[in-house]
């Protein structure tokens, strides 16, 4: 059994469940993913599949990867990712895997890169309240005191400060699959997911709920 796939976040919408409940969902294009390499205990020391997702122009692919992709059919891919698998012998190079490995109601973990917002202050980055706006206040959007006086006379590690906000790898766990449209390679997942539209995400099965 393949334990995950690559996909693309298309955006959010909503639908109604059979009992009339309003459900916000994120639409993911899952696959088709092509097996570009099969790894097993004998040759690599572990069991995994290397999957390719997203077609890339051959003219924009470096020569070492072109040779690698020829083994799986010659199509060049923009994204490569390894996923776990129980029995690698069940898969062959060039095999296509789609969203039919998932089931409606199944729980999954989705990993993506959050939206990058650049250098941000503590109010936007950490939700600080800010200083007084009136009565002579001069500390409107500043973090305030960050020191510790005479001892330990340094800024403690992990202090919330201004800095790069977003652009981090985030994983949202135990998300429910609301619907699967295999003919369109789409799955609808309950709730929001990290990343922007067209962002690449990894969908993994929840092995231990």
PDB file of C-alpha atoms in Angstrom:
ATOM      1  CA  UNK A   1       0.000   0.000   0.000  1.00  0.00           C
ATOM      2  CA  UNK A   2       1.303   3.451  -0.946  1.00  0.00           C
ATOM      3  CA  UNK A   3       1.181   5.712   2.098  1.00  0.00           C
ATOM      4  CA  UNK A   4       0.987   9.089   0.379  1.00  0.00           C
ATOM      5  CA  UNK A   5       0.854  11.169  -2.794  1.00  0.00           C
ATOM      6  CA  UNK A   6       1.815  14.573  -4.125  1.00  0.00           C
ATOM      7  CA  UNK A   7      -0.772  17.167  -4.985  1.00  0.00           C
ATOM      8  CA  UNK A   8      -1.553  20.797  -5.677  1.00  0.00           C
ATOM      9  CA  UNK A   9      -3.784  23.124  -3.682  1.00  0.00           C
ATOM     10  CA  UNK A  10      -6.418  24.594  -6.007  1.00  0.00           C
ATOM     11  CA  UNK A  11      -8.332  26.696  -3.481  1.00  0.00           C
ATOM     12  CA  UNK A  12     -11.278  26.559  -1.090  1.00  0.00           C
ATOM     13  CA  UNK A  13     -15.003  26.135  -1.572  1.00  0.00           C
ATOM     14  CA  UNK A  14     -17.884  24.656   0.380  1.00  0.00           C
ATOM     15  CA  UNK A  15     -20.585  22.040   0.117  1.00  0.00           C
ATOM     16  CA  UNK A  16     -23.471  20.597   2.081  1.00  0.00           C
ATOM     17  CA  UNK A  17     -23.393  17.143   3.643  1.00  0.00           C
ATOM     18  CA  UNK A  18     -26.333  14.744   3.138  1.00  0.00           C
ATOM     19  CA  UNK A  19     -27.710  15.796   6.545  1.00  0.00           C
ATOM     20  CA  UNK A  20     -27.634  19.478   5.554  1.00  0.00           C
ATOM     21  CA  UNK A  21     -24.468  20.624   7.330  1.00  0.00           C
ATOM     22  CA  UNK A  22     -22.351  23.343   5.716  1.00  0.00           C
ATOM     23  CA  UNK A  23     -18.748  22.114   5.267  1.00  0.00           C
ATOM     24  CA  UNK A  24     -15.833  24.331   4.153  1.00  0.00           C
ATOM     25  CA  UNK A  25     -13.424  22.272   2.055  1.00  0.00           C
ATOM     26  CA  UNK A  26     -10.065  22.659   0.343  1.00  0.00           C
ATOM     27  CA  UNK A  27      -9.814  21.266  -3.193  1.00  0.00           C
ATOM     28  CA  UNK A  28      -6.640  19.323  -3.926  1.00  0.00           C
ATOM     29  CA  UNK A  29      -5.464  17.997  -7.269  1.00  0.00           C
ATOM     30  CA  UNK A  30      -3.893  14.713  -6.201  1.00  0.00           C
ATOM     31  CA  UNK A  31      -1.768  13.173  -8.907  1.00  0.00           C
ATOM     32  CA  UNK A  32      -1.520  11.641 -11.280  1.00  0.00           C
ATOM     33  CA  UNK A  33       1.825  10.738  -9.712  1.00  0.00           C
ATOM     34  CA  UNK A  34       4.298   8.611 -11.663  1.00  0.00           C
ATOM     35  CA  UNK A  35       6.712   6.176 -10.023  1.00  0.00           C
ATOM     36  CA  UNK A  36      10.216   7.345 -11.017  1.00  0.00           C
ATOM     37  CA  UNK A  37      12.183   5.088  -8.653  1.00  0.00           C
ATOM     38  CA  UNK A  38      11.450   2.061  -6.485  1.00  0.00           C
ATOM     39  CA  UNK A  39      13.544   1.670  -3.317  1.00  0.00           C
ATOM     40  CA  UNK A  40      13.739  -1.494  -1.221  1.00  0.00           C
ATOM     41  CA  UNK A  41      15.670  -2.902   1.728  1.00  0.00           C
ATOM     42  CA  UNK A  42      18.173  -4.749  -0.427  1.00  0.00           C
ATOM     43  CA  UNK A  43      19.401  -1.833  -2.558  1.00  0.00           C
ATOM     44  CA  UNK A  44      18.618   1.232  -0.427  1.00  0.00           C
ATOM     45  CA  UNK A  45      18.055  -0.019   3.116  1.00  0.00           C
ATOM     46  CA  UNK A  46      14.431   1.119   3.305  1.00  0.00           C
ATOM     47  CA  UNK A  47      11.127   0.832   1.446  1.00  0.00           C
ATOM     48  CA  UNK A  48       9.859   3.817  -0.507  1.00  0.00           C
ATOM     49  CA  UNK A  49       8.637   5.115  -3.836  1.00  0.00           C
ATOM     50  CA  UNK A  50       9.972   8.205  -5.541  1.00  0.00           C
ATOM     51  CA  UNK A  51       7.037   9.962  -7.183  1.00  0.00           C
ATOM     52  CA  UNK A  52       7.058  12.622  -9.881  1.00  0.00           C
ATOM     53  CA  UNK A  53       4.327  15.264 -10.108  1.00  0.00           C
ATOM     54  CA  UNK A  54       3.802  18.186 -12.473  1.00  0.00           C
ATOM     55  CA  UNK A  55       5.088  18.047 -16.046  1.00  0.00           C
ATOM     56  CA  UNK A  56       8.220  20.106 -16.743  1.00  0.00           C
ATOM     57  CA  UNK A  57       9.741  21.069 -20.091  1.00  0.00           C
ATOM     58  CA  UNK A  58      12.647  18.887 -21.101  1.00  0.00           C
ATOM     59  CA  UNK A  59      14.590  21.967 -22.168  1.00  0.00           C
ATOM     60  CA  UNK A  60      14.461  23.239 -18.573  1.00  0.00           C
ATOM     61  CA  UNK A  61      15.574  19.934 -17.025  1.00  0.00           C
ATOM     62  CA  UNK A  62      19.225  19.247 -16.240  1.00  0.00           C
ATOM     63  CA  UNK A  63      20.903  16.294 -17.991  1.00  0.00           C
ATOM     64  CA  UNK A  64      21.283  14.040 -14.917  1.00  0.00           C
ATOM     65  CA  UNK A  65      17.547  14.231 -14.259  1.00  0.00           C
ATOM     66  CA  UNK A  66      16.749  13.626 -17.928  1.00  0.00           C
ATOM     67  CA  UNK A  67      18.620  10.339 -17.723  1.00  0.00           C
ATOM     68  CA  UNK A  68      16.836   9.495 -14.491  1.00  0.00           C
ATOM     69  CA  UNK A  69      13.403  10.204 -16.004  1.00  0.00           C
ATOM     70  CA  UNK A  70      14.109   8.072 -19.093  1.00  0.00           C
ATOM     71  CA  UNK A  71      13.877   4.965 -16.901  1.00  0.00           C
ATOM     72  CA  UNK A  72      10.260   5.799 -16.066  1.00  0.00           C
ATOM     73  CA  UNK A  73       9.090   6.789 -19.545  1.00  0.00           C
ATOM     74  CA  UNK A  74      10.947   9.991 -20.387  1.00  0.00           C
ATOM     75  CA  UNK A  75       8.445  12.532 -19.008  1.00  0.00           C
ATOM     76  CA  UNK A  76      10.156  15.244 -16.944  1.00  0.00           C
ATOM     77  CA  UNK A  77       8.592  16.315 -13.640  1.00  0.00           C
ATOM     78  CA  UNK A  78       8.863  19.536 -11.668  1.00  0.00           C
ATOM     79  CA  UNK A  79       8.504  17.908  -8.234  1.00  0.00           C
ATOM     80  CA  UNK A  80       9.990  14.709  -6.837  1.00  0.00           C
ATOM     81  CA  UNK A  81       9.106  13.272  -3.449  1.00  0.00           C
ATOM     82  CA  UNK A  82       9.571   9.980  -1.620  1.00  0.00           C
ATOM     83  CA  UNK A  83       6.663   8.299   0.148  1.00  0.00           C
ATOM     84  CA  UNK A  84       6.576   5.153   2.229  1.00  0.00           C
ATOM     85  CA  UNK A  85       5.230   1.878   0.885  1.00  0.00           C
ATOM     86  CA  UNK A  86       4.595  -1.538   2.416  1.00  0.00           C
ATOM     87  CA  UNK A  87       5.691  -3.700  -0.516  1.00  0.00           C
ATOM     88  CA  UNK A  88       7.810  -1.999  -3.224  1.00  0.00           C
ATOM     89  CA  UNK A  89       7.612  -5.107  -5.431  1.00  0.00           C
ATOM     90  CA  UNK A  90       3.968  -4.265  -6.178  1.00  0.00           C
ATOM     91  CA  UNK A  91       5.020  -1.184  -8.149  1.00  0.00           C
ATOM     92  CA  UNK A  92       6.953  -0.676 -11.395  1.00  0.00           C
ATOM     93  CA  UNK A  93       8.738   2.271 -12.990  1.00  0.00           C
ATOM     94  CA  UNK A  94       6.371   4.491 -14.933  1.00  0.00           C
ATOM     95  CA  UNK A  95       3.284   3.302 -13.044  1.00  0.00           C
ATOM     96  CA  UNK A  96       0.663   6.000 -12.419  1.00  0.00           C
ATOM     97  CA  UNK A  97      -0.938   6.358  -8.988  1.00  0.00           C
ATOM     98  CA  UNK A  98      -4.074   8.447  -8.438  1.00  0.00           C
ATOM     99  CA  UNK A  99      -6.394   9.484  -5.603  1.00  0.00           C
ATOM    100  CA  UNK A 100      -8.130   6.088  -5.624  1.00  0.00           C
ATOM    101  CA  UNK A 101      -5.711   4.967  -2.881  1.00  0.00           C
ATOM    102  CA  UNK A 102      -7.765   7.126  -0.489  1.00  0.00           C
ATOM    103  CA  UNK A 103     -11.341   6.659   0.703  1.00  0.00           C
ATOM    104  CA  UNK A 104     -14.115   9.075   1.650  1.00  0.00           C
ATOM    105  CA  UNK A 105     -14.105   9.626   5.412  1.00  0.00           C
ATOM    106  CA  UNK A 106     -10.446   8.640   5.756  1.00  0.00           C
ATOM    107  CA  UNK A 107      -8.128  10.814   7.862  1.00  0.00           C
ATOM    108  CA  UNK A 108      -4.983  12.241   6.268  1.00  0.00           C
ATOM    109  CA  UNK A 109      -2.044  14.491   7.144  1.00  0.00           C
ATOM    110  CA  UNK A 110      -1.271  17.307   4.699  1.00  0.00           C
ATOM    111  CA  UNK A 111       2.119  19.057   4.564  1.00  0.00           C
ATOM    112  CA  UNK A 112       2.711  22.306   2.692  1.00  0.00           C
ATOM    113  CA  UNK A 113       4.666  25.557   2.826  1.00  0.00           C
ATOM    114  CA  UNK A 114       2.799  28.432   4.451  1.00  0.00           C
ATOM    115  CA  UNK A 115       2.389  31.755   2.669  1.00  0.00           C
ATOM    116  CA  UNK A 116       5.504  33.919   2.940  1.00  0.00           C
ATOM    117  CA  UNK A 117       4.713  37.386   4.305  1.00  0.00           C
ATOM    118  CA  UNK A 118       8.233  38.786   4.468  1.00  0.00           C
ATOM    119  CA  UNK A 119       9.704  40.684   7.416  1.00  0.00           C
ATOM    120  CA  UNK A 120       6.899  41.432   9.855  1.00  0.00           C
ATOM    121  CA  UNK A 121       6.563  43.062  13.244  1.00  0.00           C
ATOM    122  CA  UNK A 122       5.364  41.452  16.455  1.00  0.00           C
ATOM    123  CA  UNK A 123       1.746  42.565  16.043  1.00  0.00           C
ATOM    124  CA  UNK A 124       1.309  40.836  12.693  1.00  0.00           C
ATOM    125  CA  UNK A 125       3.701  37.952  13.375  1.00  0.00           C
ATOM    126  CA  UNK A 126       2.753  37.064  16.972  1.00  0.00           C
ATOM    127  CA  UNK A 127      -0.476  38.932  17.657  1.00  0.00           C
ATOM    128  CA  UNK A 128       0.893  41.410  20.206  1.00  0.00           C
ATOM    129  CA  UNK A 129      -1.552  44.053  21.396  1.00  0.00           C
ATOM    130  CA  UNK A 130       0.786  47.028  21.011  1.00  0.00           C
ATOM    131  CA  UNK A 131       1.261  50.004  23.311  1.00  0.00           C
ATOM    132  CA  UNK A 132      -1.048  52.871  24.248  1.00  0.00           C
ATOM    133  CA  UNK A 133      -2.236  55.035  21.373  1.00  0.00           C
ATOM    134  CA  UNK A 134      -2.894  58.096  23.595  1.00  0.00           C
ATOM    135  CA  UNK A 135      -1.850  59.683  26.903  1.00  0.00           C
ATOM    136  CA  UNK A 136       1.723  60.235  25.775  1.00  0.00           C
ATOM    137  CA  UNK A 137       2.409  56.662  24.600  1.00  0.00           C
ATOM    138  CA  UNK A 138       5.368  56.309  22.228  1.00  0.00           C
ATOM    139  CA  UNK A 139       5.394  52.496  21.929  1.00  0.00           C
ATOM    140  CA  UNK A 140       2.517  51.850  19.521  1.00  0.00           C
ATOM    141  CA  UNK A 141       3.680  48.793  17.577  1.00  0.00           C
ATOM    142  CA  UNK A 142       6.919  47.909  19.357  1.00  0.00           C
ATOM    143  CA  UNK A 143       7.485  44.697  21.333  1.00  0.00           C
ATOM    144  CA  UNK A 144       8.401  46.547  24.521  1.00  0.00           C
ATOM    145  CA  UNK A 145      11.190  45.499  26.834  1.00  0.00           C
ATOM    146  CA  UNK A 146      13.057  42.344  25.784  1.00  0.00           C
ATOM    147  CA  UNK A 147      15.840  42.346  28.379  1.00  0.00           C
ATOM    148  CA  UNK A 148      16.199  40.862  31.848  1.00  0.00           C
ATOM    149  CA  UNK A 149      17.954  43.690  33.720  1.00  0.00           C
ATOM    150  CA  UNK A 150      21.074  42.745  35.686  1.00  0.00           C
ATOM    151  CA  UNK A 151      20.542  38.978  35.591  1.00  0.00           C
ATOM    152  CA  UNK A 152      20.845  37.067  33.355  1.00  0.00           C
ATOM    153  CA  UNK A 153      21.651  40.268  31.448  1.00  0.00           C
ATOM    154  CA  UNK A 154      20.760  38.819  28.056  1.00  0.00           C
ATOM    155  CA  UNK A 155      17.771  38.228  25.798  1.00  0.00           C
ATOM    156  CA  UNK A 156      16.332  34.805  26.568  1.00  0.00           C
ATOM    157  CA  UNK A 157      16.313  32.219  23.792  1.00  0.00           C
ATOM    158  CA  UNK A 158      13.036  31.972  21.898  1.00  0.00           C
ATOM    159  CA  UNK A 159      11.905  35.525  22.650  1.00  0.00           C
ATOM    160  CA  UNK A 160       9.148  36.521  20.232  1.00  0.00           C
ATOM    161  CA  UNK A 161      10.603  39.229  18.012  1.00  0.00           C
ATOM    162  CA  UNK A 162      10.084  40.808  14.591  1.00  0.00           C
ATOM    163  CA  UNK A 163      11.383  38.699  11.715  1.00  0.00           C
ATOM    164  CA  UNK A 164      10.550  36.520   8.739  1.00  0.00           C
ATOM    165  CA  UNK A 165       6.883  35.548   8.846  1.00  0.00           C
ATOM    166  CA  UNK A 166       5.640  32.517   6.907  1.00  0.00           C
ATOM    167  CA  UNK A 167       7.430  30.400   4.346  1.00  0.00           C
ATOM    168  CA  UNK A 168       7.655  27.510   6.818  1.00  0.00           C
ATOM    169  CA  UNK A 169       6.824  23.845   6.316  1.00  0.00           C
ATOM    170  CA  UNK A 170       3.561  23.146   8.143  1.00  0.00           C
ATOM    171  CA  UNK A 171       1.653  19.900   8.673  1.00  0.00           C
ATOM    172  CA  UNK A 172      -2.066  19.764   9.461  1.00  0.00           C
ATOM    173  CA  UNK A 173      -3.030  16.414  10.932  1.00  0.00           C
ATOM    174  CA  UNK A 174      -6.166  14.261  11.003  1.00  0.00           C
ATOM    175  CA  UNK A 175      -8.080  15.977   8.219  1.00  0.00           C
ATOM    176  CA  UNK A 176     -11.181  14.251   6.912  1.00  0.00           C
ATOM    177  CA  UNK A 177     -11.676  13.514   3.216  1.00  0.00           C
ATOM    178  CA  UNK A 178     -15.176  14.738   2.381  1.00  0.00           C
ATOM    179  CA  UNK A 179     -15.325  13.697  -1.280  1.00  0.00           C
ATOM    180  CA  UNK A 180     -13.175  12.077  -3.962  1.00  0.00           C
ATOM    181  CA  UNK A 181     -13.562  12.700  -7.704  1.00  0.00           C
ATOM    182  CA  UNK A 182     -11.153  10.194  -9.172  1.00  0.00           C
ATOM    183  CA  UNK A 183     -11.980  10.984 -12.805  1.00  0.00           C
ATOM    184  CA  UNK A 184     -10.744  14.557 -12.223  1.00  0.00           C
ATOM    185  CA  UNK A 185      -7.927  13.599  -9.805  1.00  0.00           C
ATOM    186  CA  UNK A 186      -9.527  15.724  -7.091  1.00  0.00           C
ATOM    187  CA  UNK A 187     -10.125  15.221  -3.394  1.00  0.00           C
ATOM    188  CA  UNK A 188     -12.040  17.577  -1.112  1.00  0.00           C
ATOM    189  CA  UNK A 189     -10.614  17.921   2.389  1.00  0.00           C
ATOM    190  CA  UNK A 190     -12.478  19.439   5.330  1.00  0.00           C
ATOM    191  CA  UNK A 191     -11.022  22.740   6.527  1.00  0.00           C
ATOM    192  CA  UNK A 192      -8.135  24.992   5.445  1.00  0.00           C
ATOM    193  CA  UNK A 193      -4.625  23.908   4.494  1.00  0.00           C
ATOM    194  CA  UNK A 194      -1.260  25.725   4.523  1.00  0.00           C
ATOM    195  CA  UNK A 195       0.043  27.369   1.380  1.00  0.00           C
ATOM    196  CA  UNK A 196      -1.161  29.483  -1.502  1.00  0.00           C
ATOM    197  CA  UNK A 197      -3.130  28.487  -4.569  1.00  0.00           C
ATOM    198  CA  UNK A 198      -1.114  26.147  -6.818  1.00  0.00           C
ATOM    199  CA  UNK A 199       1.151  25.324  -3.882  1.00  0.00           C
ATOM    200  CA  UNK A 200       2.558  21.788  -3.766  1.00  0.00           C
ATOM    201  CA  UNK A 201       1.421  19.643  -0.840  1.00  0.00           C
ATOM    202  CA  UNK A 202       2.119  16.120   0.359  1.00  0.00           C
ATOM    203  CA  UNK A 203      -0.848  13.985   1.412  1.00  0.00           C
ATOM    204  CA  UNK A 204      -0.074  11.124   3.796  1.00  0.00           C
ATOM    205  CA  UNK A 205      -2.306   8.476   5.266  1.00  0.00           C
ATOM    206  CA  UNK A 206      -2.823   8.527   9.037  1.00  0.00           C
ATOM    207  CA  UNK A 207      -1.308   5.235  10.132  1.00  0.00           C
ATOM    208  CA  UNK A 208      -2.033   5.682  13.848  1.00  0.00           C
ATOM    209  CA  UNK A 209      -5.075   7.834  14.499  1.00  0.00           C
TER     210      UNK A 209
END
